[in-house]
Amino acid sequence: MKSLKKYAAVAMACAALVGFAATSHAAYQLSDEVKTATPALLMATQIGIKTNENAALANLPDKDAILVMSFGTTFKDTREKTIDATVNAIKAAHPGVKVVTAFTSHIIIDRIKANEGISYPTPEEAIAQLKAGGYTRIAMTSLDIIPGMEYAYKDAVFQLHKNDFKKATFGTPLMYWQGQEGQADDITATMKAVSTQFPKLGKKDAVLVMAHGTPHPANAYYAVMQDRLNEMGLNNVLIFSVEGWPHLETVIPQLKAKGIKNVTLMPLMMVAGDHANNDMAGDEPDSFKSILENEGFKVNAYIHGLGENEAVRQLFVDKAEQAWDALQAK
């Protein structure tokens, strides 16, 4: 598209723990030939990290904050090991900076408050609190895996409230770039990070990675993940989803065709909550574990959220860093 041109691509190094490239910070701008760009066209060109500056607030002093947004979980143990651990890592990378955690699930917020006495704000409430506290610049980052429906909600929050601040930025989810247009390959980086938790596989062993699934077109990311796993030679690692495609029924015939006897189930989710403990590894006859056992497979369940994986957690920290760098950019 001639009206678009890439203007920045800064690769950031990932954790030395696994030694692979992390995501890149990139965006696009309209060609200088476009003189009458409409607001809709300008919004459409915001690919990657989004940045907004409100000229009406330009004279306000800089007071910066980071807003970390997650769906949340009522499972306290996994929340501490995943969401809290990731937010603490972001705080450690930004000493002295205000870092706020917000949950998007109102049900989870209400249950945590009732059961634990802890009050988490929604993203909208967190933004209002930061504005009331005199913060004038905000870097928003999410703990989403793909740019699906949950990420779209957070993007809508950014669009609706970006002019509340002198400057606001919004980063990308764990997997966004796919190596297109010279960008980094978030998918490969994430699959490499996740692979650090895979068991050693023999010819009759497989890992089934359970994603959430989404009605959003971003569900197509799962096919890209499978492609990258195959490129990495991990042919006995298969992706399936709870609420999207591919289904468990999609991959069972593939397991049988490969002669697989032993299966390890693990979630491709930030936390090991209800889906991991019940849908995946529960004892009910309709759990994925039970279904696979009834199909003749020996099943082991790895019940740990991605936030427990140090390599994946570092990728989320890098994503927050990119949003922060965009906030600091002149």
mmCIF file of N, CA, C and O in Angstrom, residues 97-166:
data_model
loop_
_atom_site.group_PDB
_atom_site.id
_atom_site.type_symbol
_atom_site.label_atom_id
_atom_site.label_comp_id
_atom_site.label_asym_id
_atom_site.label_seq_id
_atom_site.Cartn_x
_atom_site.Cartn_y
_atom_site.Cartn_z
ATOM 1 N N VAL A 97 8.666 4.146 39.425
ATOM 2 C CA VAL A 97 7.557 4.462 38.521
ATOM 3 C C VAL A 97 6.271 3.829 39.055
ATOM 4 O O VAL A 97 6.269 2.686 39.511
ATOM 5 N N LYS A 98 5.186 4.561 39.008
ATOM 6 C CA LYS A 98 3.880 4.055 39.417
ATOM 7 C C LYS A 98 3.428 2.972 38.434
ATOM 8 O O LYS A 98 3.322 3.205 37.233
ATOM 9 N N VAL A 99 3.185 1.753 38.949
ATOM 10 C CA VAL A 99 2.712 0.642 38.119
ATOM 11 C C VAL A 99 1.401 0.141 38.719
ATOM 12 O O VAL A 99 1.354 -0.251 39.887
ATOM 13 N N VAL A 100 0.332 0.160 37.924
ATOM 14 C CA VAL A 100 -0.995 -0.223 38.390
ATOM 15 C C VAL A 100 -1.467 -1.459 37.628
ATOM 16 O O VAL A 100 -1.269 -1.566 36.415
ATOM 17 N N THR A 101 -2.107 -2.392 38.350
ATOM 18 C CA THR A 101 -2.692 -3.580 37.727
ATOM 19 C C THR A 101 -4.205 -3.426 37.650
ATOM 20 O O THR A 101 -4.846 -3.063 38.638
ATOM 21 N N ALA A 102 -4.772 -3.725 36.482
ATOM 22 C CA ALA A 102 -6.223 -3.672 36.300
ATOM 23 C C ALA A 102 -6.695 -4.979 35.675
ATOM 24 O O ALA A 102 -5.999 -5.568 34.845
ATOM 25 N N PHE A 103 -7.876 -5.444 36.093
ATOM 26 C CA PHE A 103 -8.483 -6.643 35.530
ATOM 27 C C PHE A 103 -9.682 -6.245 34.676
ATOM 28 O O PHE A 103 -10.423 -5.316 35.014
ATOM 29 N N THR A 104 -9.900 -6.974 33.601
ATOM 30 C CA THR A 104 -11.027 -6.666 32.716
ATOM 31 C C THR A 104 -12.288 -7.435 33.082
ATOM 32 O O THR A 104 -13.390 -7.032 32.699
ATOM 33 N N SER A 105 -12.165 -8.551 33.806
ATOM 34 C CA SER A 105 -13.333 -9.343 34.160
ATOM 35 C C SER A 105 -13.994 -8.802 35.417
ATOM 36 O O SER A 105 -13.440 -8.875 36.514
ATOM 37 N N HIS A 106 -15.205 -8.297 35.278
ATOM 38 C CA HIS A 106 -15.938 -7.758 36.427
ATOM 39 C C HIS A 106 -16.304 -8.873 37.405
ATOM 40 O O HIS A 106 -16.316 -8.658 38.627
ATOM 41 N N ILE A 107 -16.593 -10.055 36.877
ATOM 42 C CA ILE A 107 -16.938 -11.191 37.737
ATOM 43 C C ILE A 107 -15.757 -11.554 38.621
ATOM 44 O O ILE A 107 -15.893 -11.764 39.834
ATOM 45 N N ILE A 108 -14.577 -11.620 38.022
ATOM 46 C CA ILE A 108 -13.370 -11.948 38.783
ATOM 47 C C ILE A 108 -13.076 -10.864 39.815
ATOM 48 O O ILE A 108 -12.739 -11.159 40.969
ATOM 49 N N ILE A 109 -13.214 -9.610 39.428
ATOM 50 C CA ILE A 109 -12.987 -8.502 40.356
ATOM 51 C C ILE A 109 -13.905 -8.626 41.571
ATOM 52 O O ILE A 109 -13.469 -8.501 42.718
ATOM 53 N N ASP A 110 -15.178 -8.897 41.315
ATOM 54 C CA ASP A 110 -16.157 -9.011 42.405
ATOM 55 C C ASP A 110 -15.859 -10.198 43.316
ATOM 56 O O ASP A 110 -15.965 -10.097 44.547
ATOM 57 N N ARG A 111 -15.488 -11.329 42.736
ATOM 58 C CA ARG A 111 -15.219 -12.522 43.533
ATOM 59 C C ARG A 111 -13.965 -12.371 44.386
ATOM 60 O O ARG A 111 -13.925 -12.818 45.537
ATOM 61 N N ILE A 112 -12.934 -11.749 43.823
ATOM 62 C CA ILE A 112 -11.703 -11.535 44.590
ATOM 63 C C ILE A 112 -11.975 -10.597 45.762
ATOM 64 O O ILE A 112 -11.500 -10.828 46.886
ATOM 65 N N LYS A 113 -12.762 -9.565 45.514
ATOM 66 C CA LYS A 113 -13.092 -8.625 46.587
ATOM 67 C C LYS A 113 -13.889 -9.313 47.690
ATOM 68 O O LYS A 113 -13.645 -9.111 48.888
ATOM 69 N N ALA A 114 -14.834 -10.171 47.304
ATOM 70 C CA ALA A 114 -15.671 -10.862 48.282
ATOM 71 C C ALA A 114 -14.888 -11.915 49.063
ATOM 72 O O ALA A 114 -15.078 -12.070 50.274
ATOM 73 N N ASN A 115 -13.995 -12.629 48.379
ATOM 74 C CA ASN A 115 -13.292 -13.748 49.007
ATOM 75 C C ASN A 115 -11.968 -13.372 49.652
ATOM 76 O O ASN A 115 -11.533 -14.012 50.613
ATOM 77 N N GLU A 116 -11.308 -12.324 49.119
ATOM 78 C CA GLU A 116 -9.979 -11.984 49.614
ATOM 79 C C GLU A 116 -9.879 -10.564 50.161
ATOM 80 O O GLU A 116 -8.858 -10.210 50.772
ATOM 81 N N GLY A 117 -10.895 -9.743 49.904
ATOM 82 C CA GLY A 117 -10.846 -8.374 50.367
ATOM 83 C C GLY A 117 -9.916 -7.483 49.563
ATOM 84 O O GLY A 117 -9.548 -6.394 50.007
ATOM 85 N N ILE A 118 -9.519 -7.945 48.378
ATOM 86 C CA ILE A 118 -8.625 -7.176 47.505
ATOM 87 C C ILE A 118 -9.451 -6.542 46.399
ATOM 88 O O ILE A 118 -10.257 -7.212 45.755
ATOM 89 N N SER A 119 -9.254 -5.246 46.179
ATOM 90 C CA SER A 119 -10.009 -4.527 45.152
ATOM 91 C C SER A 119 -9.125 -4.221 43.950
ATOM 92 O O SER A 119 -8.167 -3.443 44.052
ATOM 93 N N TYR A 120 -9.420 -4.873 42.829
ATOM 94 C CA TYR A 120 -8.729 -4.571 41.574
ATOM 95 C C TYR A 120 -9.616 -3.642 40.755
ATOM 96 O O TYR A 120 -10.825 -3.874 40.632
ATOM 97 N N PRO A 121 -9.062 -2.596 40.159
ATOM 98 C CA PRO A 121 -9.860 -1.727 39.300
ATOM 99 C C PRO A 121 -10.007 -2.308 37.908
ATOM 100 O O PRO A 121 -9.201 -3.150 37.481
ATOM 101 N N THR A 122 -11.033 -1.882 37.194
ATOM 102 C CA THR A 122 -11.104 -2.133 35.759
ATOM 103 C C THR A 122 -10.120 -1.170 35.092
ATOM 104 O O THR A 122 -9.656 -0.204 35.722
ATOM 105 N N PRO A 123 -9.768 -1.389 33.819
ATOM 106 C CA PRO A 123 -8.891 -0.423 33.143
ATOM 107 C C PRO A 123 -9.445 1.000 33.178
ATOM 108 O O PRO A 123 -8.698 1.959 33.395
ATOM 109 N N GLU A 124 -10.757 1.134 32.996
ATOM 110 C CA GLU A 124 -11.363 2.469 33.017
ATOM 111 C C GLU A 124 -11.229 3.118 34.392
ATOM 112 O O GLU A 124 -10.925 4.318 34.504
ATOM 113 N N GLU A 125 -11.452 2.318 35.436
ATOM 114 C CA GLU A 125 -11.321 2.850 36.793
ATOM 115 C C GLU A 125 -9.873 3.218 37.099
ATOM 116 O O GLU A 125 -9.605 4.254 37.737
ATOM 117 N N ALA A 126 -8.940 2.399 36.646
ATOM 118 C CA ALA A 126 -7.523 2.680 36.880
ATOM 119 C C ALA A 126 -7.105 3.977 36.190
ATOM 120 O O ALA A 126 -6.355 4.787 36.754
ATOM 121 N N ILE A 127 -7.590 4.173 34.985
ATOM 122 C CA ILE A 127 -7.279 5.400 34.246
ATOM 123 C C ILE A 127 -7.835 6.618 34.977
ATOM 124 O O ILE A 127 -7.145 7.643 35.118
ATOM 125 N N ALA A 128 -9.060 6.514 35.468
ATOM 126 C CA ALA A 128 -9.658 7.632 36.208
ATOM 127 C C ALA A 128 -8.876 7.935 37.474
ATOM 128 O O ALA A 128 -8.661 9.104 37.837
ATOM 129 N N GLN A 129 -8.413 6.892 38.159
ATOM 130 C CA GLN A 129 -7.633 7.077 39.386
ATOM 131 C C GLN A 129 -6.279 7.716 39.093
ATOM 132 O O GLN A 129 -5.817 8.586 39.836
ATOM 133 N N LEU A 130 -5.643 7.292 38.008
ATOM 134 C CA LEU A 130 -4.349 7.878 37.643
ATOM 135 C C LEU A 130 -4.506 9.354 37.260
ATOM 136 O O LEU A 130 -3.700 10.201 37.664
ATOM 137 N N LYS A 131 -5.551 9.644 36.508
ATOM 138 C CA LYS A 131 -5.794 11.040 36.127
ATOM 139 C C LYS A 131 -6.059 11.894 37.360
ATOM 140 O O LYS A 131 -5.524 13.008 37.491
ATOM 141 N N ALA A 132 -6.852 11.367 38.295
ATOM 142 C CA ALA A 132 -7.149 12.098 39.533
ATOM 143 C C ALA A 132 -5.902 12.284 40.379
ATOM 144 O O ALA A 132 -5.789 13.259 41.137
ATOM 145 N N GLY A 133 -4.952 11.375 40.239
ATOM 146 C CA GLY A 133 -3.706 11.462 40.988
ATOM 147 C C GLY A 133 -2.669 12.364 40.353
ATOM 148 O O GLY A 133 -1.529 12.440 40.842
ATOM 149 N N GLY A 134 -3.028 13.024 39.263
ATOM 150 C CA GLY A 134 -2.125 13.982 38.633
ATOM 151 C C GLY A 134 -1.177 13.395 37.614
ATOM 152 O O GLY A 134 -0.276 14.096 37.119
ATOM 153 N N TYR A 135 -1.378 12.134 37.245
ATOM 154 C CA TYR A 135 -0.505 11.530 36.228
ATOM 155 C C TYR A 135 -0.919 12.051 34.858
ATOM 156 O O TYR A 135 -2.109 12.079 34.520
ATOM 157 N N THR A 136 0.073 12.476 34.094
ATOM 158 C CA THR A 136 -0.204 13.120 32.813
ATOM 159 C C THR A 136 0.216 12.284 31.614
ATOM 160 O O THR A 136 -0.156 12.591 30.481
ATOM 161 N N ARG A 137 1.017 11.263 31.857
ATOM 162 C CA ARG A 137 1.456 10.403 30.760
ATOM 163 C C ARG A 137 1.341 8.947 31.221
ATOM 164 O O ARG A 137 1.718 8.615 32.344
ATOM 165 N N ILE A 138 0.833 8.088 30.325
ATOM 166 C CA ILE A 138 0.561 6.714 30.721
ATOM 167 C C ILE A 138 0.975 5.743 29.623
ATOM 168 O O ILE A 138 0.675 5.958 28.448
ATOM 169 N N ALA A 139 1.692 4.694 30.022
ATOM 170 C CA ALA A 139 2.050 3.603 29.112
ATOM 171 C C ALA A 139 1.170 2.415 29.464
ATOM 172 O O ALA A 139 1.222 1.902 30.583
ATOM 173 N N MET A 140 0.333 1.993 28.524
ATOM 174 C CA MET A 140 -0.577 0.878 28.753
ATOM 175 C C MET A 140 -0.013 -0.389 28.122
ATOM 176 O O MET A 140 0.448 -0.368 26.982
ATOM 177 N N THR A 141 -0.023 -1.485 28.874
ATOM 178 C CA THR A 141 0.457 -2.761 28.354
ATOM 179 C C THR A 141 -0.508 -3.850 28.801
ATOM 180 O O THR A 141 -1.227 -3.687 29.791
ATOM 181 N N SER A 142 -0.558 -4.943 28.068
ATOM 182 C CA SER A 142 -1.499 -6.010 28.408
ATOM 183 C C SER A 142 -0.767 -7.335 28.614
ATOM 184 O O SER A 142 0.360 -7.516 28.134
ATOM 185 N N LEU A 143 -1.431 -8.255 29.294
ATOM 186 C CA LEU A 143 -0.904 -9.607 29.480
ATOM 187 C C LEU A 143 -1.678 -10.584 28.594
ATOM 188 O O LEU A 143 -1.818 -11.767 28.927
ATOM 189 N N ASP A 144 -2.146 -10.104 27.459
ATOM 190 C CA ASP A 144 -2.856 -10.947 26.511
ATOM 191 C C ASP A 144 -1.869 -11.769 25.684
ATOM 192 O O ASP A 144 -0.743 -11.340 25.414
ATOM 193 N N ILE A 145 -2.322 -12.944 25.237
ATOM 194 C CA ILE A 145 -1.470 -13.836 24.447
ATOM 195 C C ILE A 145 -1.487 -13.456 22.972
ATOM 196 O O ILE A 145 -0.447 -13.392 22.319
ATOM 197 N N ILE A 146 -2.677 -13.205 22.439
ATOM 198 C CA ILE A 146 -2.840 -12.814 21.029
ATOM 199 C C ILE A 146 -3.720 -11.569 20.959
ATOM 200 O O ILE A 146 -4.396 -11.229 21.928
ATOM 201 N N PRO A 147 -3.749 -10.885 19.821
ATOM 202 C CA PRO A 147 -4.606 -9.693 19.688
ATOM 203 C C PRO A 147 -6.047 -10.067 19.352
ATOM 204 O O PRO A 147 -6.582 -9.703 18.304
ATOM 205 N N GLY A 148 -6.681 -10.795 20.281
ATOM 206 C CA GLY A 148 -8.055 -11.230 20.084
ATOM 207 C C GLY A 148 -9.058 -10.297 20.714
ATOM 208 O O GLY A 148 -8.823 -9.089 20.850
ATOM 209 N N MET A 149 -10.190 -10.861 21.154
ATOM 210 C CA MET A 149 -11.279 -10.046 21.670
ATOM 211 C C MET A 149 -10.882 -9.299 22.935
ATOM 212 O O MET A 149 -11.242 -8.127 23.112
ATOM 213 N N GLU A 150 -10.144 -9.946 23.841
ATOM 214 C CA GLU A 150 -9.718 -9.289 25.078
ATOM 215 C C GLU A 150 -8.796 -8.111 24.776
ATOM 216 O O GLU A 150 -8.911 -7.044 25.374
ATOM 217 N N TYR A 151 -7.871 -8.313 23.837
ATOM 218 C CA TYR A 151 -6.960 -7.226 23.470
ATOM 219 C C TYR A 151 -7.724 -6.095 22.785
ATOM 220 O O TYR A 151 -7.426 -4.917 22.991
ATOM 221 N N ALA A 152 -8.751 -6.459 21.992
ATOM 222 C CA ALA A 152 -9.566 -5.439 21.322
ATOM 223 C C ALA A 152 -10.279 -4.559 22.343
ATOM 224 O O ALA A 152 -10.458 -3.354 22.128
ATOM 225 N N TYR A 153 -10.705 -5.167 23.453
ATOM 226 C CA TYR A 153 -11.346 -4.380 24.516
ATOM 227 C C TYR A 153 -10.355 -3.363 25.090
ATOM 228 O O TYR A 153 -10.697 -2.183 25.278
ATOM 229 N N LYS A 154 -9.153 -3.798 25.357
ATOM 230 C CA LYS A 154 -8.143 -2.888 25.914
ATOM 231 C C LYS A 154 -7.776 -1.798 24.916
ATOM 232 O O LYS A 154 -7.516 -0.649 25.295
ATOM 233 N N ASP A 155 -7.751 -2.158 23.640
ATOM 234 C CA ASP A 155 -7.493 -1.164 22.600
ATOM 235 C C ASP A 155 -8.606 -0.119 22.590
ATOM 236 O O ASP A 155 -8.355 1.081 22.436
ATOM 237 N N ALA A 156 -9.850 -0.568 22.788
ATOM 238 C CA ALA A 156 -10.981 0.372 22.839
ATOM 239 C C ALA A 156 -10.851 1.310 24.035
ATOM 240 O O ALA A 156 -11.151 2.516 23.927
ATOM 241 N N VAL A 157 -10.376 0.782 25.162
ATOM 242 C CA VAL A 157 -10.146 1.625 26.340
ATOM 243 C C VAL A 157 -9.118 2.703 26.007
ATOM 244 O O VAL A 157 -9.295 3.879 26.343
ATOM 245 N N PHE A 158 -8.050 2.291 25.327
ATOM 246 C CA PHE A 158 -7.025 3.271 24.928
ATOM 247 C C PHE A 158 -7.621 4.350 24.027
ATOM 248 O O PHE A 158 -7.406 5.550 24.247
ATOM 249 N N GLN A 159 -8.372 3.933 23.024
ATOM 250 C CA GLN A 159 -8.934 4.894 22.070
ATOM 251 C C GLN A 159 -9.895 5.872 22.746
ATOM 252 O O GLN A 159 -9.928 7.056 22.412
ATOM 253 N N LEU A 160 -10.666 5.380 23.716
ATOM 254 C CA LEU A 160 -11.661 6.222 24.381
ATOM 255 C C LEU A 160 -11.048 7.170 25.406
ATOM 256 O O LEU A 160 -11.627 8.214 25.715
ATOM 257 N N HIS A 161 -9.877 6.811 25.938
ATOM 258 C CA HIS A 161 -9.312 7.593 27.042
ATOM 259 C C HIS A 161 -7.930 8.184 26.738
ATOM 260 O O HIS A 161 -7.347 8.831 27.615
ATOM 261 N N LYS A 162 -7.434 8.023 25.538
ATOM 262 C CA LYS A 162 -6.092 8.494 25.225
ATOM 263 C C LYS A 162 -5.945 10.005 25.393
ATOM 264 O O LYS A 162 -4.876 10.493 25.783
ATOM 265 N N ASN A 163 -6.999 10.748 25.146
ATOM 266 C CA ASN A 163 -6.908 12.209 25.264
ATOM 267 C C ASN A 163 -7.107 12.708 26.694
ATOM 268 O O ASN A 163 -7.094 13.912 26.937
ATOM 269 N N ASP A 164 -7.271 11.773 27.629
ATOM 270 C CA ASP A 164 -7.314 12.161 29.038
ATOM 271 C C ASP A 164 -5.925 12.543 29.535
ATOM 272 O O ASP A 164 -5.788 13.141 30.604
ATOM 273 N N PHE A 165 -4.902 12.196 28.738
ATOM 274 C CA PHE A 165 -3.524 12.401 29.164
ATOM 275 C C PHE A 165 -2.750 13.225 28.145
ATOM 276 O O PHE A 165 -3.095 13.265 26.959
ATOM 277 N N LYS A 166 -1.703 13.832 28.628
ATOM 278 C CA LYS A 166 -0.793 14.584 27.763
ATOM 279 C C LYS A 166 -0.218 13.667 26.684
ATOM 280 O O LYS A 166 -0.103 14.034 25.511
#
